[in-house]
XYZ file of C-alpha atoms in Angstrom:
436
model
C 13.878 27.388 -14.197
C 12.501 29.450 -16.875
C 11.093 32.264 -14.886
C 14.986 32.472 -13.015
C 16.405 32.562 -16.781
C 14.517 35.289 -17.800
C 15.087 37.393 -14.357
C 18.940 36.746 -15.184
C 19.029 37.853 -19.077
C 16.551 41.167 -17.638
C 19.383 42.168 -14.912
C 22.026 41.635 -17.557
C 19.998 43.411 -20.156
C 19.629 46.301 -17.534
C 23.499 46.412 -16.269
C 24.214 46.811 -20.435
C 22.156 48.972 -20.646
C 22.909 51.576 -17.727
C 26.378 50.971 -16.588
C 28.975 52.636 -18.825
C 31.216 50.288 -21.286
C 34.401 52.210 -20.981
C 34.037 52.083 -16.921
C 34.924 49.487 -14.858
C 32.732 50.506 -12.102
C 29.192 50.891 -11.654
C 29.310 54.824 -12.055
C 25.582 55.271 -13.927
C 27.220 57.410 -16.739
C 24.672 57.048 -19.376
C 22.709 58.741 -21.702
C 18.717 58.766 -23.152
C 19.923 57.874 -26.451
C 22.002 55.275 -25.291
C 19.267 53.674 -23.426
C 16.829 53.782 -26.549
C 19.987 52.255 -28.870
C 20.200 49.656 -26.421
C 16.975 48.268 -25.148
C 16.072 47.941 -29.244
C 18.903 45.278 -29.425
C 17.377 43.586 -26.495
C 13.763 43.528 -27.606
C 13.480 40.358 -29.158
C 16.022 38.304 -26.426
C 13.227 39.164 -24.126
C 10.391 38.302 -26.296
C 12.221 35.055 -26.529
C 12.762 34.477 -22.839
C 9.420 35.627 -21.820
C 8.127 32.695 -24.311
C 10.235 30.289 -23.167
C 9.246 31.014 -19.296
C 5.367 30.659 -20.351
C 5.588 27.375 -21.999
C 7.492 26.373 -19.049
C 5.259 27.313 -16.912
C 2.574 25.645 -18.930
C 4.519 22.270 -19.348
C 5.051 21.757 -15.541
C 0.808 22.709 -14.800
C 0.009 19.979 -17.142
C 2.597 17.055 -16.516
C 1.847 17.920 -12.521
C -1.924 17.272 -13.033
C -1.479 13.909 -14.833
C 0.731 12.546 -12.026
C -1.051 10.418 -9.601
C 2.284 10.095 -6.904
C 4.718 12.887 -5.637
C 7.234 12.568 -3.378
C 5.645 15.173 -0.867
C 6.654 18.658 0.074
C 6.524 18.162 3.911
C 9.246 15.578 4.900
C 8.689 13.094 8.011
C 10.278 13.747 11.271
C 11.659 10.085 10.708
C 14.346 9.622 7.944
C 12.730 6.034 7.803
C 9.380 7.007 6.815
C 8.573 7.787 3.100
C 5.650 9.439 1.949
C 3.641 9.300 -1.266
C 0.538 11.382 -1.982
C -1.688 11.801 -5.388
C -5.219 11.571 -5.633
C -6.301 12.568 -2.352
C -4.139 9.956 -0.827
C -1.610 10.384 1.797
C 0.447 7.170 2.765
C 3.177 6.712 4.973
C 5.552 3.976 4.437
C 8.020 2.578 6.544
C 11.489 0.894 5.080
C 10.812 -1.393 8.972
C 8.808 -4.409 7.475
C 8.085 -2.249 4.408
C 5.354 -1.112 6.699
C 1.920 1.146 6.107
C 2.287 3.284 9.378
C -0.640 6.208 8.168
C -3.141 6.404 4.992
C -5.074 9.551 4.867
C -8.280 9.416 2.595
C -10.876 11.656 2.142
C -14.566 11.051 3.712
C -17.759 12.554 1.822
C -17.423 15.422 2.985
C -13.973 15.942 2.422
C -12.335 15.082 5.576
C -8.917 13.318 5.634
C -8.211 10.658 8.208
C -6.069 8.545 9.029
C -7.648 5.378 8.570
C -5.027 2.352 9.245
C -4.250 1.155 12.754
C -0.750 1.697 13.990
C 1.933 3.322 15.937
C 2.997 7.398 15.985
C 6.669 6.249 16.434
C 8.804 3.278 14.850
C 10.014 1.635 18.196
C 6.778 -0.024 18.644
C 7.435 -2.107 15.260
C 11.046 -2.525 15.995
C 10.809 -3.608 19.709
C 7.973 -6.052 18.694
C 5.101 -4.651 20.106
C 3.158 -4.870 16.764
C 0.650 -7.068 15.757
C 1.691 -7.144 11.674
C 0.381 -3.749 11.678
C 0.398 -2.483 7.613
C 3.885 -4.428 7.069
C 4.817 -6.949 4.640
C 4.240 -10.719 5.760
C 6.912 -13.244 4.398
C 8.644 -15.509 3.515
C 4.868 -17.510 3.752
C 2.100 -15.626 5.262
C -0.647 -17.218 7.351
C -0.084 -20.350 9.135
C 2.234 -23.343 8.143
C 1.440 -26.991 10.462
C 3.692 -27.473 13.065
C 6.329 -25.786 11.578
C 7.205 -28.012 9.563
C 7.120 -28.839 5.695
C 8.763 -31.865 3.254
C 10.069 -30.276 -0.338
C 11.732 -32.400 -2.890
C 12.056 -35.150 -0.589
C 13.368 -33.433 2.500
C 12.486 -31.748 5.772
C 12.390 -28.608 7.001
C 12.114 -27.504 10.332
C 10.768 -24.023 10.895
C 10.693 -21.630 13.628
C 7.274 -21.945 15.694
C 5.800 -18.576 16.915
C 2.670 -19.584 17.024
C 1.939 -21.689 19.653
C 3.124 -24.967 17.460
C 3.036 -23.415 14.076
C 5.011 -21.100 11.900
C 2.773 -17.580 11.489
C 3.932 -15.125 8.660
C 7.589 -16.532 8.261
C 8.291 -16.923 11.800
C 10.196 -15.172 14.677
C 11.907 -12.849 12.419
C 9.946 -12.790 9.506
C 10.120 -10.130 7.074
C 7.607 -7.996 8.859
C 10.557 -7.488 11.091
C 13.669 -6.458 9.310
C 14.991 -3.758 7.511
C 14.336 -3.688 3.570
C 16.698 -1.220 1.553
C 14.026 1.776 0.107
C 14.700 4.257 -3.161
C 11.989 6.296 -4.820
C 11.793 5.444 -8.597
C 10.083 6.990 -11.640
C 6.897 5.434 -12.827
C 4.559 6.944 -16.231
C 1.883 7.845 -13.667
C 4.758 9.351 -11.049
C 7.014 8.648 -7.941
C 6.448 4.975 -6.507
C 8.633 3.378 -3.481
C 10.556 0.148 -3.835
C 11.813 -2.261 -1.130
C 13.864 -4.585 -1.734
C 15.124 -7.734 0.698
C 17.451 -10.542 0.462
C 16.505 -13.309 2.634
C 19.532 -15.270 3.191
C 19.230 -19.345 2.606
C 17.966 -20.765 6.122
C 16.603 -18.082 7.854
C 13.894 -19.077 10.194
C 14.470 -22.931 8.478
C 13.561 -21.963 4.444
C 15.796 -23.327 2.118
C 17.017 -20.520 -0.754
C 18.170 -17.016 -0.817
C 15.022 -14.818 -1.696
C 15.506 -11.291 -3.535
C 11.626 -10.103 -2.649
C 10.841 -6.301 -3.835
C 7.631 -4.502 -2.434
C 6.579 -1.469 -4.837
C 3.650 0.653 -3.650
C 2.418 3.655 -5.647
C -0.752 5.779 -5.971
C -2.672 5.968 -9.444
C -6.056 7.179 -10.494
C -6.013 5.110 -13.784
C -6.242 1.281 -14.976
C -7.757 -0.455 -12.166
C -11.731 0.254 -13.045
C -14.246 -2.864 -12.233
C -17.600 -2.995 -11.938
C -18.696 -1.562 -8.446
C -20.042 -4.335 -5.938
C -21.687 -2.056 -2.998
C -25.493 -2.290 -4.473
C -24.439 -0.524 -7.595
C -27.579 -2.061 -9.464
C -24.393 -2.717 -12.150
C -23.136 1.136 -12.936
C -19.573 1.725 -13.046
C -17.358 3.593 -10.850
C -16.245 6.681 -12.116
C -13.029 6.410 -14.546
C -10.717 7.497 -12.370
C -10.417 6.465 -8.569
C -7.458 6.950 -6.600
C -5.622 3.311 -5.556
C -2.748 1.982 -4.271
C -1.343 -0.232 -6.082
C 1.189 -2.989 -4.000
C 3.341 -5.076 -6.562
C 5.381 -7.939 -4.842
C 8.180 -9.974 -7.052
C 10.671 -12.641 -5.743
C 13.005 -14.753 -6.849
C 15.184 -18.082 -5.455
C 17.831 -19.929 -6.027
C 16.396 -22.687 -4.259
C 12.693 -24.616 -4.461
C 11.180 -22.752 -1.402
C 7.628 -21.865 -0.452
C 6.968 -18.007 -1.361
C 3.776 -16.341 -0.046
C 3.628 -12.810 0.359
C 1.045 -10.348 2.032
C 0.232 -7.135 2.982
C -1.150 -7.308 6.634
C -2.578 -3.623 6.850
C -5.468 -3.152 9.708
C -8.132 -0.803 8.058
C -10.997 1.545 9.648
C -12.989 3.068 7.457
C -14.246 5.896 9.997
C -10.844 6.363 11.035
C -8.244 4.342 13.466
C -9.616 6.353 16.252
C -13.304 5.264 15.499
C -14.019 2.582 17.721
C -14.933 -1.079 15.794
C -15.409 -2.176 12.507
C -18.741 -3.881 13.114
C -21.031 -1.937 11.614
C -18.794 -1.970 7.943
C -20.210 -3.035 5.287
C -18.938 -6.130 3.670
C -19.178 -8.150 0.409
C -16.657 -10.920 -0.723
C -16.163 -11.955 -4.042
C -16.132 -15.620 -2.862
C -18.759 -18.705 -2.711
C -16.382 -20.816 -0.470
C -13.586 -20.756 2.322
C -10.852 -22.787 3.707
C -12.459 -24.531 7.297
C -9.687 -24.660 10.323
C -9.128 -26.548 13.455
C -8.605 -25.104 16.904
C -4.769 -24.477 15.920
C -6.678 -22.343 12.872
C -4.740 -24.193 10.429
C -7.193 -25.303 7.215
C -8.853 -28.524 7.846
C -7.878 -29.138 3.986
C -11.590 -28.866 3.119
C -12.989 -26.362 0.772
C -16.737 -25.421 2.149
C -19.310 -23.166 0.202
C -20.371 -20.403 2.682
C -24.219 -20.299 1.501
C -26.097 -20.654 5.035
C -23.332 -20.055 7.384
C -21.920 -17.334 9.132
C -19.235 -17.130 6.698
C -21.499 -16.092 3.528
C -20.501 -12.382 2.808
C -21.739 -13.370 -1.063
C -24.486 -10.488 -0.367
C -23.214 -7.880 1.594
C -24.164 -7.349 5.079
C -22.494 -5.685 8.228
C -19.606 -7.432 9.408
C -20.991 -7.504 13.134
C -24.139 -8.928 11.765
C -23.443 -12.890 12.535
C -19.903 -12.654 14.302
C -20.954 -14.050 16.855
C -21.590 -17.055 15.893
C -18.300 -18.271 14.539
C -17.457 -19.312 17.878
C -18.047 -19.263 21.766
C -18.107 -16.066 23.726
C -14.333 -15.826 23.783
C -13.014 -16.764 20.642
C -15.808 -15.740 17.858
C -14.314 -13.284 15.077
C -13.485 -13.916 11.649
C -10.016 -15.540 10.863
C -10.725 -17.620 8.154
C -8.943 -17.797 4.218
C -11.668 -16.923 1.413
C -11.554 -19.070 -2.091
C -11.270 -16.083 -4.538
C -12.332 -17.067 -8.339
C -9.648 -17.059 -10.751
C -8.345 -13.939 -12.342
C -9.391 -13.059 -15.830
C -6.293 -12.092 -17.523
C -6.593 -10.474 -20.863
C -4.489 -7.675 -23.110
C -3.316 -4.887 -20.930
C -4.488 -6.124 -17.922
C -2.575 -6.975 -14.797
C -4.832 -9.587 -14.313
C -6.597 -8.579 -10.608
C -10.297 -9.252 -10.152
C -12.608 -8.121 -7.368
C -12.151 -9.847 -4.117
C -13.820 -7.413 -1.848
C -15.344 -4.606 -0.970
C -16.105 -2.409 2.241
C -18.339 0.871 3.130
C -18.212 2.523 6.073
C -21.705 4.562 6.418
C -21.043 7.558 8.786
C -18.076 9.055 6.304
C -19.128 7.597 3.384
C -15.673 5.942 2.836
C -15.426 3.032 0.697
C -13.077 0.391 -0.759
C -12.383 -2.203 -3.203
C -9.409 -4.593 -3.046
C -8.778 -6.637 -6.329
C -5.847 -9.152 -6.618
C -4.554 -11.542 -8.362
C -3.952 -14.129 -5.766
C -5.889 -17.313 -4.794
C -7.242 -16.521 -1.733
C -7.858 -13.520 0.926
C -7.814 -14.061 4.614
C -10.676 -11.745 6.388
C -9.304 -11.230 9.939
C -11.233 -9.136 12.135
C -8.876 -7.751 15.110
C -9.782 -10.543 17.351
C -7.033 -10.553 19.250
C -6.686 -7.043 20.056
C -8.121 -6.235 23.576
C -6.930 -2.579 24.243
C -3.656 -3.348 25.704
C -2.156 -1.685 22.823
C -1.807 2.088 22.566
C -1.575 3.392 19.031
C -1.526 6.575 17.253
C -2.323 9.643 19.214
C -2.838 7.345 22.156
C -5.891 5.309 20.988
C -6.115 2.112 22.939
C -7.306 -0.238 20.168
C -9.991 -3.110 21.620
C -11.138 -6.193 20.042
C -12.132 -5.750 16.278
C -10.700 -2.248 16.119
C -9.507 -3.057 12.632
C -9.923 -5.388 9.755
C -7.403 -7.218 7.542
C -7.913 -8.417 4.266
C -5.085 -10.310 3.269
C -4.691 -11.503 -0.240
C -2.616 -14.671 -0.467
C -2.035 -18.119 -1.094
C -3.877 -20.522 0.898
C -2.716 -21.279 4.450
C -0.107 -24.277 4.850
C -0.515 -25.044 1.117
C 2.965 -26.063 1.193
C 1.294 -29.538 3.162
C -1.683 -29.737 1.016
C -1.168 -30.499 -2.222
C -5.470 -30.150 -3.136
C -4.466 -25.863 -2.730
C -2.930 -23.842 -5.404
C 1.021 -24.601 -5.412
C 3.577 -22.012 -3.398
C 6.610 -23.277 -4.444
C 8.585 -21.209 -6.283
C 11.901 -22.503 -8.204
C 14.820 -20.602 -9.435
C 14.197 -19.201 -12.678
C 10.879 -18.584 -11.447
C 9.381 -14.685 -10.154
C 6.615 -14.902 -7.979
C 4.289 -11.955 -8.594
C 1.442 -10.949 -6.597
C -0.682 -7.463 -7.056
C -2.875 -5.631 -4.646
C -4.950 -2.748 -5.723
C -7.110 -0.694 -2.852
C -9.446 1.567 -4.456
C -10.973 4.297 -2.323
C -14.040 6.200 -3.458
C -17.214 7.717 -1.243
C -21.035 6.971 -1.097
């Protein structure tokens, strides 16, 4: 650095100065007038170093403060985890199903927590224990009918894993493999990419995939109007977000539907439910299902039902009536309005937002894609022991997955999945945090 230069040119400057030039050893044979001579010549190298330290000094303040994302001082005790931070933000990302293990945000007081639902160690994830906590969903997220799909004129049979349907890519989908991780440079700081090849067949798709994941923290570029009873008043300029970019690419026709299936609590994964969260969804219709929870190919507006988050409201407030006594909760895929893509933007919208009213936390997710599935938790029941041994119950956590429609790739009335080669399939995520 700088400051190190200038030390080094000082304890040269002072070993001229004081150590004899006709000696080879340090024997301090000097002289006042020697000194004087000699620190006169040196004057203006210092001047010049001391200069060159400040500006420095002053460069690295100022570039530090307008990056959002730093690769962070404190490493994990797990080579597999990487950590970015900026903003306020802490988040922990696994290279195991590109996985969200930990996201620390800031209540109003403050307070960080950890506020997404997962495990303290990586075996969980790796021995299958984990219910798509925070990883990437893929090669198709949600549900595809009885495993099964016709492209181009032929069939494809898929793994089932769900009783007899294909969930989130299937046995091994890529929520549960290994994706190859590198920090890169972005103009707003450090960002992680994954990257995966999945090889032509696996779990019955046709095509080698190259999918990338990219997550990264920002404070800039992602302002919308805020939805949480704002009476219309923007948020403040800059909020911090993560921003999730997806890309893929084939060398097939395939079906390519990507998601990030993070379970969020607002007070904190520790809290207890999510029932008393505040809810509003930026959409005026949703995808019906049958008792297999695969869409009944309908598109239904939600005014009068139980579904209607149009106007927000708590998400406990009518769960209960989505179904009997043992299998109410929200599962269900939300018709999101088309994005509004215009110069510089990255074309997201508004799809959601949530407040959580004992810390004050609150968040926005905007997206680009189609559709967002609103899951609820409701197959979590306590058996499951997370971080710092919390045994997470039913509705512990909430999922809002943005993606394209379930089993599109059989109904032909959704928005089209299939992605060709020479086509990139791009989806964005942005979670904005903020408090009230």
């Amino acid at each position: 650095s700088a400051v190190g230069c200038t030390l080094c040119i000082l304890c040269m400057t002072t070993e001229r100065v004081f150590y004899s030039k006709t000696s080879q050893s340090r024997s301090y044979r000097y002289s006042i007038s020697t000194w004087a001579k000699s620190m006169k010549k040196q004057t203006v190298l210092l001047v010049a170093a001391g200069g060159a330290a400040a500006a420095f000094v002053l460069y690295t303040y100022y570039t530090s403060k307008s990056r959002a994302a730093v690769i962070p001082t404190v490493i994990p005790n797990d080579a597999n985890i990487y950590v970015l931070e900026g903003g306020g933000l802490e988040v922990h990302i696994s290279a195991f199903g590109a996985t969200i293990t930990k996201l620390y945000a800031p209540d109003r007081d403050g307070k960080k927590d950890d506020i997404v639902l997962g495990f303290e160690s990586l075996e969980p994830y790796t021995e299958g224990k984990s219910p798509y906590f925070g990883c990437i969903v893929g090669r198709v997220a949600n549900r595809i009918a009885n495993a099964l799909f016709s492209l181009d004129g032929k069939e494809y049979n898929l793994k089932a894993n769900n009783g007899p349907n294909t969930l989130h890519g299937g046995l091994v989908g890529w929520d549960k493999v290994w994706w190859d991780a590198e920090y890169v440079d972005h103009p707003e700081g450090k960002a992680l990419r994954l990257t995966y090849t999945s090889p032509d067949g696996e779990e019955g798709f046709p095509g080698t995939v190259r999918a990338t994941v990219t997550y990264r923290l920002t404070t800039s570029g992602v302002s919308s109007r805020m939805s949480m009873g704002s009476r219309g008043n923007e948020l403040p300029p800059e909020q911090p977000s993560l921003v999730t970019e997806m890309e893929a690419t084939t060398d097939q026709a395939t079906p390519i539907s990507m998601a990030q299936h993070t379970y969020w609590n607002l007070g904190g994964h520790h809290s207890g439910t999510v029932l008393d969260h505040v809810l509003r969804l930026v959409a005026t219709a949703y995808t019906p299902v049958d008792a297999n929870l695969i869409p009944t190919g309908e598109i239904i507006p939600t005014a009068g039902t139980p579904f209607d988050f149009a106007n927000r409201h708590k998400i406990g407030a009518l769960i209960r009536s989505t179904g009997d006594a043992d299998t109410y909760g929200y599962d269900h895929n939300y018709v999101l309005s088309a994005p509004k893509k215009s110069k510089g933007s990255n074309g997201t919208r508004l799809a959601a937002s949530v407040f959580e009213p004992i810390t004050g936390r609150a968040m926005d997710v905007l997206t680009d894609a189609p559709g967002v599935q609103f899951y609820t938790g409701n197959f979590l029941d306590g058996s499951i022991e997370g971080k710092n041994g919390v045994q997470y119950e039913k509705h512990a956590g909430f999922c809002l997955e943005t993606q394209g429609f379930p089993n599109a790739i059989n109904n032909a009335r959704f928005p089209n999945v299939v992605v060709r080669p020479g086509e990139t399939y791009r989806h964005t995520i942005v979670h904005r945090f903020y408090t009230r």
